Amino acid sequence: MTKELLLAAFIIGVGLCVAGAGTHLYQWLTRQQAMLRWDGKSYLASLGHLAMSFVCGPYIMLQVGWSHEEDGTISMPSVLISALVAFGWAFITGLLFVSVYVALRYQ
């Protein structure tokens, strides 16, 4: 039981690391704020934004949860819901990248 929980935590950690690194790399290369979007000037740009949103989504969701309300406070339900979504999403993203690594490494 402990091994399975540690494996799940490792996969979530990989997903969050990939999402954070991808977000900062995207913001550095494009010089614009990373956000969840699927619009674009062309079909190819739309697919690029969609791929960026999928990979960088967990990190962006964690940032959205910490946004302030009008009175300067942080909403606890917003933080908890965004963390739940972000960690679930990070598991999917981490599972994708770990499975690609294992498939390429151990052919």
Short mmCIF file of N, CA and C in Angstrom, two decimals, residues 6-80:
data_model
loop_
_atom_site.label_atom_id
_atom_site.label_comp_id
_atom_site.label_asym_id
_atom_site.label_seq_id
_atom_site.Cartn_x
_atom_site.Cartn_y
_atom_site.Cartn_z
N LEU A 6 3.44 6.12 -2.62
CA LEU A 6 4.67 6.81 -2.99
C LEU A 6 4.81 6.94 -4.50
N LEU A 7 4.38 5.94 -5.24
CA LEU A 7 4.41 6.02 -6.70
C LEU A 7 3.47 7.11 -7.19
N ALA A 8 2.28 7.19 -6.61
CA ALA A 8 1.33 8.24 -6.99
C ALA A 8 1.88 9.62 -6.65
N ALA A 9 2.51 9.76 -5.49
CA ALA A 9 3.10 11.04 -5.12
C ALA A 9 4.26 11.40 -6.05
N PHE A 10 5.05 10.40 -6.45
CA PHE A 10 6.15 10.65 -7.40
C PHE A 10 5.60 11.11 -8.75
N ILE A 11 4.55 10.48 -9.23
CA ILE A 11 3.95 10.86 -10.51
C ILE A 11 3.38 12.26 -10.43
N ILE A 12 2.71 12.61 -9.33
CA ILE A 12 2.20 13.97 -9.15
C ILE A 12 3.35 14.97 -9.11
N GLY A 13 4.43 14.61 -8.42
CA GLY A 13 5.59 15.48 -8.36
C GLY A 13 6.21 15.71 -9.73
N VAL A 14 6.31 14.67 -10.53
CA VAL A 14 6.82 14.81 -11.90
C VAL A 14 5.91 15.72 -12.70
N GLY A 15 4.59 15.53 -12.56
CA GLY A 15 3.64 16.37 -13.28
C GLY A 15 3.75 17.83 -12.90
N LEU A 16 3.89 18.11 -11.62
CA LEU A 16 4.03 19.50 -11.18
C LEU A 16 5.35 20.11 -11.63
N CYS A 17 6.42 19.32 -11.61
CA CYS A 17 7.72 19.83 -12.07
C CYS A 17 7.69 20.14 -13.56
N VAL A 18 7.12 19.26 -14.34
CA VAL A 18 7.01 19.49 -15.79
C VAL A 18 6.13 20.70 -16.06
N ALA A 19 5.02 20.81 -15.32
CA ALA A 19 4.11 21.94 -15.52
C ALA A 19 4.77 23.26 -15.16
N GLY A 20 5.48 23.30 -14.04
CA GLY A 20 6.16 24.53 -13.63
C GLY A 20 7.27 24.92 -14.59
N ALA A 21 8.09 23.94 -14.98
CA ALA A 21 9.17 24.24 -15.92
C ALA A 21 8.62 24.65 -17.27
N GLY A 22 7.56 23.98 -17.71
CA GLY A 22 6.95 24.34 -18.99
C GLY A 22 6.32 25.72 -18.97
N THR A 23 5.71 26.08 -17.86
CA THR A 23 5.10 27.41 -17.73
C THR A 23 6.15 28.50 -17.80
N HIS A 24 7.22 28.34 -17.03
CA HIS A 24 8.27 29.36 -17.03
C HIS A 24 9.00 29.41 -18.37
N LEU A 25 9.20 28.27 -19.02
CA LEU A 25 9.82 28.26 -20.34
C LEU A 25 8.93 28.95 -21.36
N TYR A 26 7.62 28.68 -21.31
CA TYR A 26 6.68 29.32 -22.23
C TYR A 26 6.66 30.84 -22.04
N GLN A 27 6.62 31.26 -20.78
CA GLN A 27 6.60 32.70 -20.50
C GLN A 27 7.92 33.37 -20.90
N TRP A 28 9.03 32.67 -20.78
CA TRP A 28 10.32 33.23 -21.17
C TRP A 28 10.43 33.35 -22.69
N LEU A 29 9.98 32.31 -23.40
CA LEU A 29 10.10 32.33 -24.85
C LEU A 29 9.12 33.29 -25.53
N THR A 30 7.88 33.32 -25.05
CA THR A 30 6.86 34.13 -25.71
C THR A 30 6.70 35.52 -25.11
N ARG A 31 7.28 35.75 -23.96
CA ARG A 31 7.18 37.05 -23.27
C ARG A 31 5.73 37.44 -23.00
N GLN A 32 4.88 36.46 -22.69
CA GLN A 32 3.50 36.74 -22.30
C GLN A 32 3.08 35.79 -21.19
N GLN A 33 2.06 36.17 -20.48
CA GLN A 33 1.56 35.40 -19.35
C GLN A 33 0.95 34.08 -19.83
N ALA A 34 1.32 32.99 -19.19
CA ALA A 34 0.73 31.69 -19.52
C ALA A 34 -0.64 31.60 -18.87
N MET A 35 -1.63 31.22 -19.66
CA MET A 35 -2.98 31.05 -19.14
C MET A 35 -3.67 29.93 -19.90
N LEU A 36 -4.73 29.42 -19.32
CA LEU A 36 -5.48 28.35 -19.96
C LEU A 36 -6.28 28.95 -21.11
N ARG A 37 -5.93 28.57 -22.33
CA ARG A 37 -6.62 29.12 -23.50
C ARG A 37 -6.47 28.20 -24.69
N TRP A 38 -7.32 28.40 -25.66
CA TRP A 38 -7.27 27.61 -26.88
C TRP A 38 -7.48 28.48 -28.11
N ASP A 39 -7.40 29.79 -27.95
CA ASP A 39 -7.54 30.68 -29.09
C ASP A 39 -6.19 30.85 -29.78
N GLY A 40 -6.21 31.35 -30.98
CA GLY A 40 -4.98 31.57 -31.72
C GLY A 40 -5.27 32.24 -33.04
N LYS A 41 -4.22 32.80 -33.64
CA LYS A 41 -4.38 33.47 -34.92
C LYS A 41 -4.59 32.48 -36.05
N SER A 42 -4.09 31.26 -35.88
CA SER A 42 -4.26 30.22 -36.89
C SER A 42 -4.61 28.91 -36.19
N TYR A 43 -4.88 27.91 -37.00
CA TYR A 43 -5.21 26.60 -36.44
C TYR A 43 -4.00 26.01 -35.70
N LEU A 44 -2.82 26.20 -36.25
CA LEU A 44 -1.60 25.69 -35.61
C LEU A 44 -1.33 26.40 -34.29
N ALA A 45 -1.57 27.71 -34.24
CA ALA A 45 -1.40 28.46 -32.98
C ALA A 45 -2.41 28.01 -31.94
N SER A 46 -3.63 27.71 -32.37
CA SER A 46 -4.64 27.20 -31.43
C SER A 46 -4.22 25.86 -30.85
N LEU A 47 -3.67 24.98 -31.69
CA LEU A 47 -3.20 23.69 -31.19
C LEU A 47 -2.01 23.86 -30.24
N GLY A 48 -1.15 24.83 -30.52
CA GLY A 48 -0.03 25.11 -29.62
C GLY A 48 -0.50 25.61 -28.26
N HIS A 49 -1.48 26.50 -28.25
CA HIS A 49 -2.02 26.99 -26.98
C HIS A 49 -2.73 25.88 -26.22
N LEU A 50 -3.41 25.00 -26.94
CA LEU A 50 -4.09 23.89 -26.29
C LEU A 50 -3.08 22.92 -25.67
N ALA A 51 -2.00 22.63 -26.39
CA ALA A 51 -0.95 21.75 -25.84
C ALA A 51 -0.28 22.40 -24.63
N MET A 52 0.00 23.71 -24.72
CA MET A 52 0.60 24.42 -23.59
C MET A 52 -0.34 24.39 -22.40
N SER A 53 -1.63 24.58 -22.64
CA SER A 53 -2.60 24.56 -21.54
C SER A 53 -2.67 23.19 -20.89
N PHE A 54 -2.53 22.13 -21.68
CA PHE A 54 -2.57 20.78 -21.10
C PHE A 54 -1.33 20.52 -20.25
N VAL A 55 -0.16 20.86 -20.77
CA VAL A 55 1.07 20.57 -20.04
C VAL A 55 1.24 21.49 -18.84
N CYS A 56 0.96 22.77 -19.01
CA CYS A 56 1.19 23.76 -17.95
C CYS A 56 -0.02 23.97 -17.05
N GLY A 57 -1.11 23.29 -17.32
CA GLY A 57 -2.36 23.49 -16.59
C GLY A 57 -2.28 23.35 -15.09
N PRO A 58 -1.62 22.31 -14.55
CA PRO A 58 -1.58 22.18 -13.08
C PRO A 58 -0.93 23.37 -12.39
N TYR A 59 0.15 23.87 -12.93
CA TYR A 59 0.83 25.02 -12.34
C TYR A 59 -0.04 26.27 -12.44
N ILE A 60 -0.69 26.45 -13.58
CA ILE A 60 -1.56 27.61 -13.76
C ILE A 60 -2.74 27.53 -12.81
N MET A 61 -3.30 26.34 -12.60
CA MET A 61 -4.43 26.18 -11.67
C MET A 61 -4.02 26.51 -10.24
N LEU A 62 -2.82 26.13 -9.85
CA LEU A 62 -2.36 26.48 -8.50
C LEU A 62 -2.22 27.99 -8.35
N GLN A 63 -1.76 28.67 -9.39
CA GLN A 63 -1.64 30.13 -9.36
C GLN A 63 -3.01 30.79 -9.31
N VAL A 64 -3.98 30.23 -10.02
CA VAL A 64 -5.34 30.79 -10.03
C VAL A 64 -5.96 30.69 -8.64
N GLY A 65 -5.69 29.61 -7.94
CA GLY A 65 -6.25 29.43 -6.60
C GLY A 65 -5.77 30.46 -5.60
N TRP A 66 -4.56 30.99 -5.80
CA TRP A 66 -4.01 31.97 -4.87
C TRP A 66 -4.35 33.40 -5.24
N SER A 67 -5.21 33.60 -6.24
CA SER A 67 -5.57 34.98 -6.62
C SER A 67 -6.41 35.62 -5.52
N HIS A 68 -6.26 36.91 -5.37
CA HIS A 68 -6.93 37.64 -4.29
C HIS A 68 -8.33 38.09 -4.71
N GLU A 69 -9.20 38.19 -3.72
CA GLU A 69 -10.54 38.72 -3.93
C GLU A 69 -10.47 40.25 -3.99
N GLU A 70 -11.62 40.90 -4.16
CA GLU A 70 -11.64 42.36 -4.24
C GLU A 70 -11.16 43.02 -2.95
N ASP A 71 -11.44 42.40 -1.80
CA ASP A 71 -11.05 42.99 -0.52
C ASP A 71 -9.64 42.59 -0.09
N GLY A 72 -8.89 41.91 -0.95
CA GLY A 72 -7.50 41.57 -0.65
C GLY A 72 -7.31 40.25 0.07
N THR A 73 -8.38 39.51 0.33
CA THR A 73 -8.26 38.23 1.01
C THR A 73 -8.18 37.09 0.00
N ILE A 74 -7.82 35.93 0.49
CA ILE A 74 -7.77 34.73 -0.34
C ILE A 74 -8.94 33.84 0.05
N SER A 75 -9.68 33.39 -0.94
CA SER A 75 -10.84 32.55 -0.70
C SER A 75 -10.39 31.10 -0.47
N MET A 76 -10.70 30.56 0.69
CA MET A 76 -10.28 29.19 1.01
C MET A 76 -10.94 28.15 0.10
N PRO A 77 -12.23 28.24 -0.23
CA PRO A 77 -12.80 27.27 -1.17
C PRO A 77 -12.12 27.33 -2.54
N SER A 78 -11.76 28.50 -2.99
CA SER A 78 -11.06 28.64 -4.27
C SER A 78 -9.71 27.95 -4.23
N VAL A 79 -9.00 28.11 -3.13
CA VAL A 79 -7.69 27.48 -2.97
C VAL A 79 -7.83 25.96 -2.96
N LEU A 80 -8.79 25.44 -2.21
CA LEU A 80 -8.95 23.99 -2.09
C LEU A 80 -9.41 23.35 -3.39
#
